[in-house]
Tab-separated table of C-alpha atoms in Angstrom:
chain	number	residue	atom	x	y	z
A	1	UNK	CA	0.000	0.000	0.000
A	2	UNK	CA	1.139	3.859	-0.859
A	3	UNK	CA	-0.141	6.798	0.208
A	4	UNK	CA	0.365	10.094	-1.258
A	5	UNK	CA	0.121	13.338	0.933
A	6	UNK	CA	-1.281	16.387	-0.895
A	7	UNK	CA	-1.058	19.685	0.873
A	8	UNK	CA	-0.682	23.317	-0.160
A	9	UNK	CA	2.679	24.486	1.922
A	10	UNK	CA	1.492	27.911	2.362
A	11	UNK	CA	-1.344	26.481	4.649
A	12	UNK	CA	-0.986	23.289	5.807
A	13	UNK	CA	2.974	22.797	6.385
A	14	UNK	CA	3.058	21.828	9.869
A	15	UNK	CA	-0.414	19.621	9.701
A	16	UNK	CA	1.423	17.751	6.896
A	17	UNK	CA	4.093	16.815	9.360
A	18	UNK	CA	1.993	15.900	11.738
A	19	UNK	CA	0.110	13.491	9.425
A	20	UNK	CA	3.184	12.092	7.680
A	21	UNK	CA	4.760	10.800	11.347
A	22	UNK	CA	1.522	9.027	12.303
A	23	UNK	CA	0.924	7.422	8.804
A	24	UNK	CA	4.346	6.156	9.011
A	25	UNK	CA	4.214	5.179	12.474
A	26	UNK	CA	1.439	2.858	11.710
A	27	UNK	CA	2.412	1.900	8.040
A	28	UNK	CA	5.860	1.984	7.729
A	29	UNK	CA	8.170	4.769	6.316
A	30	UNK	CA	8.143	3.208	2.291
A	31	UNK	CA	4.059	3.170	2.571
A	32	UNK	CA	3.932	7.245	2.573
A	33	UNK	CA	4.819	9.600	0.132
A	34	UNK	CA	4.989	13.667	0.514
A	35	UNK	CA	6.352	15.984	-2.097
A	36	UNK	CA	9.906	16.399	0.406
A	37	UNK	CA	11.145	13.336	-1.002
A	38	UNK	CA	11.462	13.908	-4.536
A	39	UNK	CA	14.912	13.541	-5.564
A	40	UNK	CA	17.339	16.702	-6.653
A	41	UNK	CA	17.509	16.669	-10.572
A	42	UNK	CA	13.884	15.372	-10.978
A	43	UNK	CA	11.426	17.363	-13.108
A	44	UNK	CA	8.717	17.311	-9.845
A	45	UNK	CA	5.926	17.810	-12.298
A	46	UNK	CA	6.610	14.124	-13.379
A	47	UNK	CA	7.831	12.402	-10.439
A	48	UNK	CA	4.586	13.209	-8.432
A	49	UNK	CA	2.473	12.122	-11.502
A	50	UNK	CA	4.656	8.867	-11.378
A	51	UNK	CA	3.780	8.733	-7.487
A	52	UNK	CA	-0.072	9.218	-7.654
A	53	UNK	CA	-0.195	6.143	-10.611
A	54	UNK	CA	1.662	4.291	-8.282
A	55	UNK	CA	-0.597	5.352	-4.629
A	56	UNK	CA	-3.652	3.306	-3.381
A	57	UNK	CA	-5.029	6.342	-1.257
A	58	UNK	CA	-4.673	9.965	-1.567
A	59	UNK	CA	-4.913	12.256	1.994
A	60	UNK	CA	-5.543	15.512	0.903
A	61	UNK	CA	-5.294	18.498	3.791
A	62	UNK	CA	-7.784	21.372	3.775
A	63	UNK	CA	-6.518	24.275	6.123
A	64	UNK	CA	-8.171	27.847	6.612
A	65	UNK	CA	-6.502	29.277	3.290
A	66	UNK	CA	-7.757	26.335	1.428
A	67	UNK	CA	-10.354	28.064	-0.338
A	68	UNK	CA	-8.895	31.684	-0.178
A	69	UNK	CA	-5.030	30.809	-1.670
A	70	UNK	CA	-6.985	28.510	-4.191
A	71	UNK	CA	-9.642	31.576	-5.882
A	72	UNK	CA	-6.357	33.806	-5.452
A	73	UNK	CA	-4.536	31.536	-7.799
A	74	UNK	CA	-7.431	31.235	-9.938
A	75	UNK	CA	-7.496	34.677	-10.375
A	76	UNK	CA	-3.982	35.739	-10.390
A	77	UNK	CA	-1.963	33.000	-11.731
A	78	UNK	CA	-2.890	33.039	-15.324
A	79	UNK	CA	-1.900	29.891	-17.515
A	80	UNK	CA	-0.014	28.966	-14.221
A	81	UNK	CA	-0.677	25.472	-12.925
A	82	UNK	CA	-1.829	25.312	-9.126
A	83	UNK	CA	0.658	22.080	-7.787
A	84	UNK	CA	-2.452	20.854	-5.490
A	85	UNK	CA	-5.235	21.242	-7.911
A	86	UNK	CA	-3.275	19.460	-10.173
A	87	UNK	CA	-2.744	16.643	-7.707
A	88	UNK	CA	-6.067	16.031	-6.626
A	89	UNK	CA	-7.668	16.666	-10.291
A	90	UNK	CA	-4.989	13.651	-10.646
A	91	UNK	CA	-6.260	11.666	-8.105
A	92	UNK	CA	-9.503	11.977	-9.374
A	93	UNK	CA	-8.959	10.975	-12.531
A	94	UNK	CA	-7.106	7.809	-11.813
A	95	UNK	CA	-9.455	7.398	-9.711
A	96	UNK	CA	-7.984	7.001	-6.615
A	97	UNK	CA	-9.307	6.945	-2.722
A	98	UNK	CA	-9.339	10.169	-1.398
A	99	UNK	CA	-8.820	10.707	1.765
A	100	UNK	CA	-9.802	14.570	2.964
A	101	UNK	CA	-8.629	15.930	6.325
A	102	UNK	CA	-9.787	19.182	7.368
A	103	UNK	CA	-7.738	20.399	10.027
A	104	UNK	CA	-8.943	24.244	10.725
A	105	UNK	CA	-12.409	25.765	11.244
A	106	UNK	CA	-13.657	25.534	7.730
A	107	UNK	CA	-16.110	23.279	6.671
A	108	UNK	CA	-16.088	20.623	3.699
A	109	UNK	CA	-15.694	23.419	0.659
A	110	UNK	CA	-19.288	23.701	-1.476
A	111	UNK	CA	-19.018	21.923	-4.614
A	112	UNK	CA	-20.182	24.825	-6.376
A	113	UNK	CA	-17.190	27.280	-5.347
A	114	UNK	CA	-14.485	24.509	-6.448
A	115	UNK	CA	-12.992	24.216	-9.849
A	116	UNK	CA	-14.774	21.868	-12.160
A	117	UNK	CA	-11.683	19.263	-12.085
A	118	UNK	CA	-11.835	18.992	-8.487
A	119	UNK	CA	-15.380	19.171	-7.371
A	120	UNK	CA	-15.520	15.276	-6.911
A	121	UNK	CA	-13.216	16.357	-4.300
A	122	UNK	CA	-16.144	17.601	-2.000
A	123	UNK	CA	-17.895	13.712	-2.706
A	124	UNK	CA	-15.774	12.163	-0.252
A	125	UNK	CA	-15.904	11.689	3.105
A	126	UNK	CA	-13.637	13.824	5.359
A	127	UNK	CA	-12.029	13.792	8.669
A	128	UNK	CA	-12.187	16.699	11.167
A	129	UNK	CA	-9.081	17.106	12.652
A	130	UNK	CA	-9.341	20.359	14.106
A	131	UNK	CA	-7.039	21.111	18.047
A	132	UNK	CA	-7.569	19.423	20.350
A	133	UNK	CA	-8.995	16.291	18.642
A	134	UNK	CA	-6.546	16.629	15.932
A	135	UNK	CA	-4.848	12.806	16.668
A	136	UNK	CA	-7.980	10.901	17.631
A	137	UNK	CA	-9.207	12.203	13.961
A	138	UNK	CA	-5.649	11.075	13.001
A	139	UNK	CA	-6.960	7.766	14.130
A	140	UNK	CA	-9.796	7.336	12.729
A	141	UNK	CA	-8.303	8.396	9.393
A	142	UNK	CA	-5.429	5.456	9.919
A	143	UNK	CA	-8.264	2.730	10.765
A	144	UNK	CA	-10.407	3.733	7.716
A	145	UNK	CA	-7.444	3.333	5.553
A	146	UNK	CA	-6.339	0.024	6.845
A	147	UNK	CA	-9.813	-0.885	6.551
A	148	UNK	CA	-10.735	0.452	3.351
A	149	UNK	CA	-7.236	-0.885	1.544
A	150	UNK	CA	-7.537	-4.382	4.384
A	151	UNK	CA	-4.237	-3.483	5.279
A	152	UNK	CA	-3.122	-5.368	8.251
A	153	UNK	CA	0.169	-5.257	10.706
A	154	UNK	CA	2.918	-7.513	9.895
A	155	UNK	CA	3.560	-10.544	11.850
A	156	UNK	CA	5.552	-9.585	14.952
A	157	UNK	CA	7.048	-12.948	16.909
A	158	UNK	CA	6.003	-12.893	20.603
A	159	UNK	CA	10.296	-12.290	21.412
A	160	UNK	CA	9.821	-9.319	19.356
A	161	UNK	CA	6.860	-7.970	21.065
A	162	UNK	CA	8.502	-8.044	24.645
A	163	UNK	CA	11.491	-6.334	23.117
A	164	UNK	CA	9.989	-3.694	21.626
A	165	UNK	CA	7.056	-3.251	24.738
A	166	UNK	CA	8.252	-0.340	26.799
A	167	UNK	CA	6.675	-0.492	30.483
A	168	UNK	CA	4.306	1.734	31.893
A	169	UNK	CA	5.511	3.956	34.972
A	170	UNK	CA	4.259	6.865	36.436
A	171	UNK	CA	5.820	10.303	35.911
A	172	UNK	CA	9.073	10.505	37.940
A	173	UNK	CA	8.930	6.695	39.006
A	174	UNK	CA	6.938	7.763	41.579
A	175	UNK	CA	3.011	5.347	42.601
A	176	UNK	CA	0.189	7.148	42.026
A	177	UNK	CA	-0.719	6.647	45.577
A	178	UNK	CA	1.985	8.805	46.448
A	179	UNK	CA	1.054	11.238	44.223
A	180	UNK	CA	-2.512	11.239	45.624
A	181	UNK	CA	-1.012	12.653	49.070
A	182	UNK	CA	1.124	14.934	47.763
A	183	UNK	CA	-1.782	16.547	45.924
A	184	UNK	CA	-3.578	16.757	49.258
A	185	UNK	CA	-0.697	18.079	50.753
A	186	UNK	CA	-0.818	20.780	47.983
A	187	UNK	CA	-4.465	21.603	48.740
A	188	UNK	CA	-3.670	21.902	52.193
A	189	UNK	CA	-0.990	24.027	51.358
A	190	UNK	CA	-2.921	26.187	49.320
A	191	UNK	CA	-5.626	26.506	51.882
A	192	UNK	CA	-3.058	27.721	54.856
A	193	UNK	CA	-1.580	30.538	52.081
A	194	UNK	CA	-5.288	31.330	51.611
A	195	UNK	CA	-5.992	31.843	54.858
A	196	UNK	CA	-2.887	34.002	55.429
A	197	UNK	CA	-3.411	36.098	52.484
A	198	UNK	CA	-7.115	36.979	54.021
A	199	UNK	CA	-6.142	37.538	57.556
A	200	UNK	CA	-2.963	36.379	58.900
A	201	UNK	CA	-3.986	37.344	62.836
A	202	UNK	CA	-6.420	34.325	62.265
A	203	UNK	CA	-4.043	31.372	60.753
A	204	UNK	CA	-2.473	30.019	64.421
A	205	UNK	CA	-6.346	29.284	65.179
A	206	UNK	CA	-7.050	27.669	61.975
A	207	UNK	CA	-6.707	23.467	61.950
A	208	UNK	CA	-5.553	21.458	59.233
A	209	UNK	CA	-9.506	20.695	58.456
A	210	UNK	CA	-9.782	24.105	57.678
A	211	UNK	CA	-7.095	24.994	55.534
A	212	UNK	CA	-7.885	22.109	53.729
A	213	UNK	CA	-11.602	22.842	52.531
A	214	UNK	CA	-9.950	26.824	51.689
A	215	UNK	CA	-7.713	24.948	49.152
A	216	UNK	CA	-9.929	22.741	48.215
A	217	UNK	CA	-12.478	25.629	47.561
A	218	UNK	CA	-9.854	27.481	45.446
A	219	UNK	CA	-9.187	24.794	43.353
A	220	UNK	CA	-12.158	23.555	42.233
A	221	UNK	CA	-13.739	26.945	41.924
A	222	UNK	CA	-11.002	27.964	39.881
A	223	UNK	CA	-11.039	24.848	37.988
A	224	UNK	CA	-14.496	24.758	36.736
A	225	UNK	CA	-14.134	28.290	35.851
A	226	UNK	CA	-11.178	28.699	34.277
A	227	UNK	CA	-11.010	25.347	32.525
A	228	UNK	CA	-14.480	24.890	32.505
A	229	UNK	CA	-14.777	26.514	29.004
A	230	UNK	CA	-11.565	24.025	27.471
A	231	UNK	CA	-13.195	21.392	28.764
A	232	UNK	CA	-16.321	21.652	27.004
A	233	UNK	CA	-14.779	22.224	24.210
A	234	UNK	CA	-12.105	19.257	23.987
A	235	UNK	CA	-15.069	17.416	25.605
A	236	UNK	CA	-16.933	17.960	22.102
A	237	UNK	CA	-14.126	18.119	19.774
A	238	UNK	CA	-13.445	14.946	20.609
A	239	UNK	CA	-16.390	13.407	20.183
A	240	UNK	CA	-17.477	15.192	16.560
A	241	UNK	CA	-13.826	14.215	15.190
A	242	UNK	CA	-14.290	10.590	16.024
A	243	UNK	CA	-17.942	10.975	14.491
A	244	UNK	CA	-16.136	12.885	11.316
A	245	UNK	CA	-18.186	15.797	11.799
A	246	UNK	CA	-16.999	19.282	12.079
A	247	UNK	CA	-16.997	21.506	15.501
A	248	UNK	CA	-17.724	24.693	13.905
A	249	UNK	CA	-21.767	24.589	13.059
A	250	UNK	CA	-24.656	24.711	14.891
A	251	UNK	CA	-24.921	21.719	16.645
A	252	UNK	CA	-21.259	21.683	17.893
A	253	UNK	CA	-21.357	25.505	19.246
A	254	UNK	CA	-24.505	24.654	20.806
A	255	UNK	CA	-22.720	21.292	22.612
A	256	UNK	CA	-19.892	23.948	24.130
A	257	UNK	CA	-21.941	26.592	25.020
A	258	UNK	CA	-24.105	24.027	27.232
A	259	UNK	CA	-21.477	22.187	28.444
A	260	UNK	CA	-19.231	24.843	29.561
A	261	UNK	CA	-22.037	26.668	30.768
A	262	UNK	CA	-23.165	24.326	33.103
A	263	UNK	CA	-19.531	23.898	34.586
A	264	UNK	CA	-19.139	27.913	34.615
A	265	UNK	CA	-22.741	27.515	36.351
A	266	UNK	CA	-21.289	24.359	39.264
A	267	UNK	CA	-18.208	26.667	40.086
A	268	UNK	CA	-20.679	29.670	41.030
A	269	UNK	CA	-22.901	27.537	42.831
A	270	UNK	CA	-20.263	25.235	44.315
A	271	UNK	CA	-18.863	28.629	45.953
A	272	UNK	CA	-21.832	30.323	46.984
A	273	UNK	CA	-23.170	26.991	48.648
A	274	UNK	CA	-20.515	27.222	51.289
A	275	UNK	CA	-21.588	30.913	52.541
A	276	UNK	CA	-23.969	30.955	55.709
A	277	UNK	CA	-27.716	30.897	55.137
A	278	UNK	CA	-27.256	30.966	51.280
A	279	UNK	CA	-29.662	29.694	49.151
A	280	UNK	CA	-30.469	29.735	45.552
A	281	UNK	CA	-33.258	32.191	44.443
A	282	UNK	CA	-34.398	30.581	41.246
A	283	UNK	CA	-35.971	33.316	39.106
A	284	UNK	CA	-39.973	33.281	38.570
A	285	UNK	CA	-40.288	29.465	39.450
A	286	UNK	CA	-40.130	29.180	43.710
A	287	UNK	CA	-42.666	30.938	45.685
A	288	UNK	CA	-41.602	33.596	48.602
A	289	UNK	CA	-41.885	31.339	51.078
A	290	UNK	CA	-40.123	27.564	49.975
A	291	UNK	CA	-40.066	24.737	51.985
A	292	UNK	CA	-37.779	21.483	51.879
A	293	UNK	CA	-39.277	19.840	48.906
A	294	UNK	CA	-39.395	22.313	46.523
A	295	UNK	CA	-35.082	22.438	47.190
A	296	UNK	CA	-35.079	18.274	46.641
A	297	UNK	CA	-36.931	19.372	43.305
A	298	UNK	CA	-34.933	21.795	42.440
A	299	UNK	CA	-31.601	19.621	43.150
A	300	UNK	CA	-33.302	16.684	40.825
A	301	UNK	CA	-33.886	19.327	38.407
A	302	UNK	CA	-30.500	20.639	38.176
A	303	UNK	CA	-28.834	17.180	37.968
A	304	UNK	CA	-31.058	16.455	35.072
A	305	UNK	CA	-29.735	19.679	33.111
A	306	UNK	CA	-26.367	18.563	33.535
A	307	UNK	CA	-26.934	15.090	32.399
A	308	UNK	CA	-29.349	16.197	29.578
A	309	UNK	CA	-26.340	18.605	28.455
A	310	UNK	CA	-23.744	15.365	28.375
A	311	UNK	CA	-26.036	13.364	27.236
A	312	UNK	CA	-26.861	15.621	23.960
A	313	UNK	CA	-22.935	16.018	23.415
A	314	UNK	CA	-22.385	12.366	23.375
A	315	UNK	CA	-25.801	11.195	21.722
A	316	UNK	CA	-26.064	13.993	18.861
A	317	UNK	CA	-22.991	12.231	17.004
A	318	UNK	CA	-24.417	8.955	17.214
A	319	UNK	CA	-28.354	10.013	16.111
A	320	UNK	CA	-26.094	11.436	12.724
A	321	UNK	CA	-25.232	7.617	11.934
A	322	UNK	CA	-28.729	7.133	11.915
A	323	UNK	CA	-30.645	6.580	8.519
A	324	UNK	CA	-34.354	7.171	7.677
A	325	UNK	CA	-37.094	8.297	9.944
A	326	UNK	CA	-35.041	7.535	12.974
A	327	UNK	CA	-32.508	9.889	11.918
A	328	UNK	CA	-34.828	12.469	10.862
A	329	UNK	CA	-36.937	12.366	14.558
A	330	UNK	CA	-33.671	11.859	16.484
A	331	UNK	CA	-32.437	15.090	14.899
A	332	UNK	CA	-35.540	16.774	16.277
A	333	UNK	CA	-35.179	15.495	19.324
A	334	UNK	CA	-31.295	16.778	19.659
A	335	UNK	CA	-32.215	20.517	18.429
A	336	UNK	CA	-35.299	20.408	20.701
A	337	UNK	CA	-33.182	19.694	23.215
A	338	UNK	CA	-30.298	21.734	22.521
A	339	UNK	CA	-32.212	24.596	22.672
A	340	UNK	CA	-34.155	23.685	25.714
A	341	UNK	CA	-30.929	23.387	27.489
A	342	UNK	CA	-29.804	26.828	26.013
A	343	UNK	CA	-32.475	28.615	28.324
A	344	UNK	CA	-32.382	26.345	31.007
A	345	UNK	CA	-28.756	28.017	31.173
A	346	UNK	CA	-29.486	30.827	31.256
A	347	UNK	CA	-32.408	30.757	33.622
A	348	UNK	CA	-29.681	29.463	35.987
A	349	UNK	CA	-27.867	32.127	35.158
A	350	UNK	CA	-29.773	34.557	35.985
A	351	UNK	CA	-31.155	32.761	39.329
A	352	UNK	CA	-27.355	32.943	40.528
A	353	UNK	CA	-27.229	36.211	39.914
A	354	UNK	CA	-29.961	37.470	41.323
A	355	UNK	CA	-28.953	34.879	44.403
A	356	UNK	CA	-25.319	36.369	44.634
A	357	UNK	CA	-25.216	37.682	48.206
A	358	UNK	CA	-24.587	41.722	48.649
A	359	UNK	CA	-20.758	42.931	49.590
A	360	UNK	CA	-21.421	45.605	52.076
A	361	UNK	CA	-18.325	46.885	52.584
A	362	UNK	CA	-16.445	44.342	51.281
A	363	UNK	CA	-13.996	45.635	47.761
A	364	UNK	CA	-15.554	44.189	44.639
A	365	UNK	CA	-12.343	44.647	42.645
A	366	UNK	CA	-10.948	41.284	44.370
A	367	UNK	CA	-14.054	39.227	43.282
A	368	UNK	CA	-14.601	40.968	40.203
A	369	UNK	CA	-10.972	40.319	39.306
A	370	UNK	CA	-10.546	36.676	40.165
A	371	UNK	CA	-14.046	36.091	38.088
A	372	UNK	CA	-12.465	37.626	35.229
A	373	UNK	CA	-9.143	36.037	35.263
A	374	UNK	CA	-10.066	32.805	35.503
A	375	UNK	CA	-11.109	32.165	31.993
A	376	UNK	CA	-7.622	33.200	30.982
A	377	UNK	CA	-6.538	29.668	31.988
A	378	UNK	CA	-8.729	28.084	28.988
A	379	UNK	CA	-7.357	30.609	26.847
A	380	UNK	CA	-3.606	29.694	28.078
A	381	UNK	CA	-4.674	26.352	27.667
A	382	UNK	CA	-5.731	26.169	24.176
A	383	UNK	CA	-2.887	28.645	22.856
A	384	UNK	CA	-0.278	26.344	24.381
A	385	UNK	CA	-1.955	23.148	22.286
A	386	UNK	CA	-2.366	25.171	19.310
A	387	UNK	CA	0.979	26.574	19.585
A	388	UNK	CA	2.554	22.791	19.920
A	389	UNK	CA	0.572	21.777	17.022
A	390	UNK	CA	2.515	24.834	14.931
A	391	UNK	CA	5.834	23.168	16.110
A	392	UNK	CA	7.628	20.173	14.825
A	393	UNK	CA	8.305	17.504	17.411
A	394	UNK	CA	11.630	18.373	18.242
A	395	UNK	CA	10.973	21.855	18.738
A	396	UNK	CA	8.179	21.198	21.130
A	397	UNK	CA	10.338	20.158	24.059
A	398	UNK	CA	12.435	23.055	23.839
A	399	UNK	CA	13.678	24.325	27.314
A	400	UNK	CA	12.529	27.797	26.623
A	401	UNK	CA	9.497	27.081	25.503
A	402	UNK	CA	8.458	24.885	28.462
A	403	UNK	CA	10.040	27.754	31.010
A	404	UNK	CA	7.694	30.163	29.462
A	405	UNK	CA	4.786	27.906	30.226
A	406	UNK	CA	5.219	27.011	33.604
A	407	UNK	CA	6.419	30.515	34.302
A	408	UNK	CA	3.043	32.093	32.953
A	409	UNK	CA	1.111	29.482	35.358
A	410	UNK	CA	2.484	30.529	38.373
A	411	UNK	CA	1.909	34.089	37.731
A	412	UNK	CA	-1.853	32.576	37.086
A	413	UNK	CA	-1.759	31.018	40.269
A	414	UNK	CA	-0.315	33.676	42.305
A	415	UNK	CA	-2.690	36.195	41.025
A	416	UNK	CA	-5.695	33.893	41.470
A	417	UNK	CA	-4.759	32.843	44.886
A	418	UNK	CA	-4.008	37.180	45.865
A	419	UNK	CA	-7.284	37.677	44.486
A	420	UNK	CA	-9.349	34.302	45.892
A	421	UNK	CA	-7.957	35.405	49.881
A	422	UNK	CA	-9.194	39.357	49.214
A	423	UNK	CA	-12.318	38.310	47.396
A	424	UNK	CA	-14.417	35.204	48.026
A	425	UNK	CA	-12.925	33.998	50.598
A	426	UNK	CA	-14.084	36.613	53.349
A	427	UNK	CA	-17.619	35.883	52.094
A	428	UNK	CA	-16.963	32.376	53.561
A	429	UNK	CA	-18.813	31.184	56.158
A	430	UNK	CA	-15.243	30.394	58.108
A	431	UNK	CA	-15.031	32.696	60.249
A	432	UNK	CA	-12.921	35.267	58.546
């Protein structure tokens, strides 16, 4: 089996790389061709004709520019030849698999806006391999190849097997037991600097209990809200690029705005549950005066928001597979849904808000602050993965590179922690 990688370098450079190391991983070095290896003294205008007669499969990669550096060609080149037109008009007519992988925001290109040569292009199916999903759709593009040309691994003898097996071990040979306690050592840690930060005349009264429910309160609050948003999203990236279908319509925007909203929504309301007396005022649907049941209610109907929003995430990929009527009514069902959940959001929303308790005298700019800087973590988070996907491998473990990381996520936590201590935490019901 051969397979030919066609890719416009202007756009898709570093994705090509990316796809070239995992095709060979799995296939072998001589089973993938890219356009680096023709040799010097070749006319490349043959040699990659000679390649595509000789491929099984063609993986063609569809970037952001795609459709912009191809009608800029069209327009300005003249009697020029575009290289990757050429290649997958090629393809075409030898007829030969094609294998599309979109790896940015853009969508399969209409047939309508493509040149006539390559329109079949848009006929095949295509794999969405847009950050952070990019290598599980990597692997779903290797299994329908093997599949599709029923390619399978060479025999391996069970000697060779052991050799090549490489041992599982945690990260710095330490047992994840061990790690467990040092994490709750951090927490506890955390929770004695909270305290301290707040009011130090208070921390020799303060027990280990204590500061560890402050840390604990710190890091889950600022967990769900600052990685509640990159969690949704990978959450649903994830599952549309193993479903092949893209992240950027409707249906997927919808899936991350519900998702991280209702994470957004459990750090708010795991905070606020821990002040004194506080109770959620949901908006138009409790009366003044609410007694224990109507709170069991509420807590069933809260749960079943949260499920209903996983549930649509995972479920609205599979109802696509569907054919016929049950395709058709499952589809209803997911938008019905989907929107449902959009203003059960924000009726939470605005319950929480209208339940937040008032300061007094307390500063806002602490609370303010720390609510608006935690959403900076999903932002650091996806930059980082989107600026390792940019990189080739060996540049990714560069010293620098890895400084600068870990040196902009202590200033995160140090900021967060200054502004958790001033802020939320002396609304706590602790004491302080």
């Amino acid at each position: 089996m051969k397979l030919f990688i066609s890719y416009r370098r202007n756009d898709s450079t570093h994705a090509a790389a990316r796809v070239r190391m995992c095709l060979e991983q799995k296939f072998g070095a001589e089973a993938v061709f890219i356009d680096r290896e023709i040799p010097a003294g070749q006319r490349w205008e043959d040699y990659l004709e000679e390649m595509l007669q000789k491929c099984d499969g063609v993986v063609v990669l569809v970037g952001d520019e795609f459709m912009r550096l191809l009608t800029k060609h069209l327009t300005e080149g003249g009697d020029k030849t575009d290289p990757l037109v050429w290649e997958i008009a090629t393809a075409i007519k030898l007829k030969r698999a094609i294998y599309p992988v979109l790896f940015g925001a853009i969508d399969m290109p209409d047939p309508a806006l493509l040149p006539e040569s390559i329109r079949g292009l848009a006929g095949f199916q295509a794999v969405f391999a847009r950050e952070p999903a990019f290598d599980s759709a990597v692997d779903v593009l290797i299994k329908s190849i093997a599949a599709n040309h029923q390619w399978s691994p060479p025999a391996t003898t069970h000697a060779a097997a052991a050799a090549t097996a490489t041992p599982t071990a945690s990260p710095l040979g330490m047992s994840w037991p061990l790690w467990a306690l040092l994490g709750l050592a951090a927490v506890w840690g955390l929770g004695r600097l909270v305290i301290w930060l707040a009011d130090p005349a208070s921390v020799p009264q303060r027990g280990a209990e204590s500061a560890f429910w402050h840390g604990l309160r710190y890091v889950l609050a600022t967990m769900l809200w600052g990685l509640g948003p990159y969690l949704a999203y990978w959450l649903v990236a994830e599952l549309r690029a193993r479903a092949r279908l893209p992240i950027f319509n409707l249906h997927g925007l919808l899936s991350v705005f519900n998702v991280g909203g209702m994470l957004v929504a459990g750090g708010t309301f795991l905070l606020l549950s821990t002040l004194p007396g506080w109770r959620l005022q949901p908006w138009l649907v409790f009366p003044e005066q609410p007694l224990a049941r109507h709170y069991v209610v509420l807590s069933l109907a809260l749960l079943a928001i949260v499920l209903a929003a996983v549930a649509v995430a995972v479920w609205e990929p599979r109802v696509r597979s569907l054919a016929g009527r049950q395709r058709v009514w499952g589809m209803r069902v997911v938008n019905g849904t989907s929107g449902l959940l959009v203003l059960c959001g924000l009726w939470f929303a605005v319950s929480l808000a209208h339940s937040v308790p008032r300061l007094g005298a307390a500063d806002p700019v602490p609370v303010v602050g720390y609510l608006m800087l935690c959403p900076a973590l999903s932002v650091l988070t996806a930059g980082w993965q989107f600026g390792q996907a940019q990189l080739g491998p060996r540049d990714r473990q560069r010293w620098q590179i890895v400084a600068l990381l870990w040196l902009v996520l202590a200033l995160y936590a140090a900021c967060t922690l200054a502004l958790f201590a001033y802020g939320p935490t002396r609304l706590l019901a602790s004491g302080i």
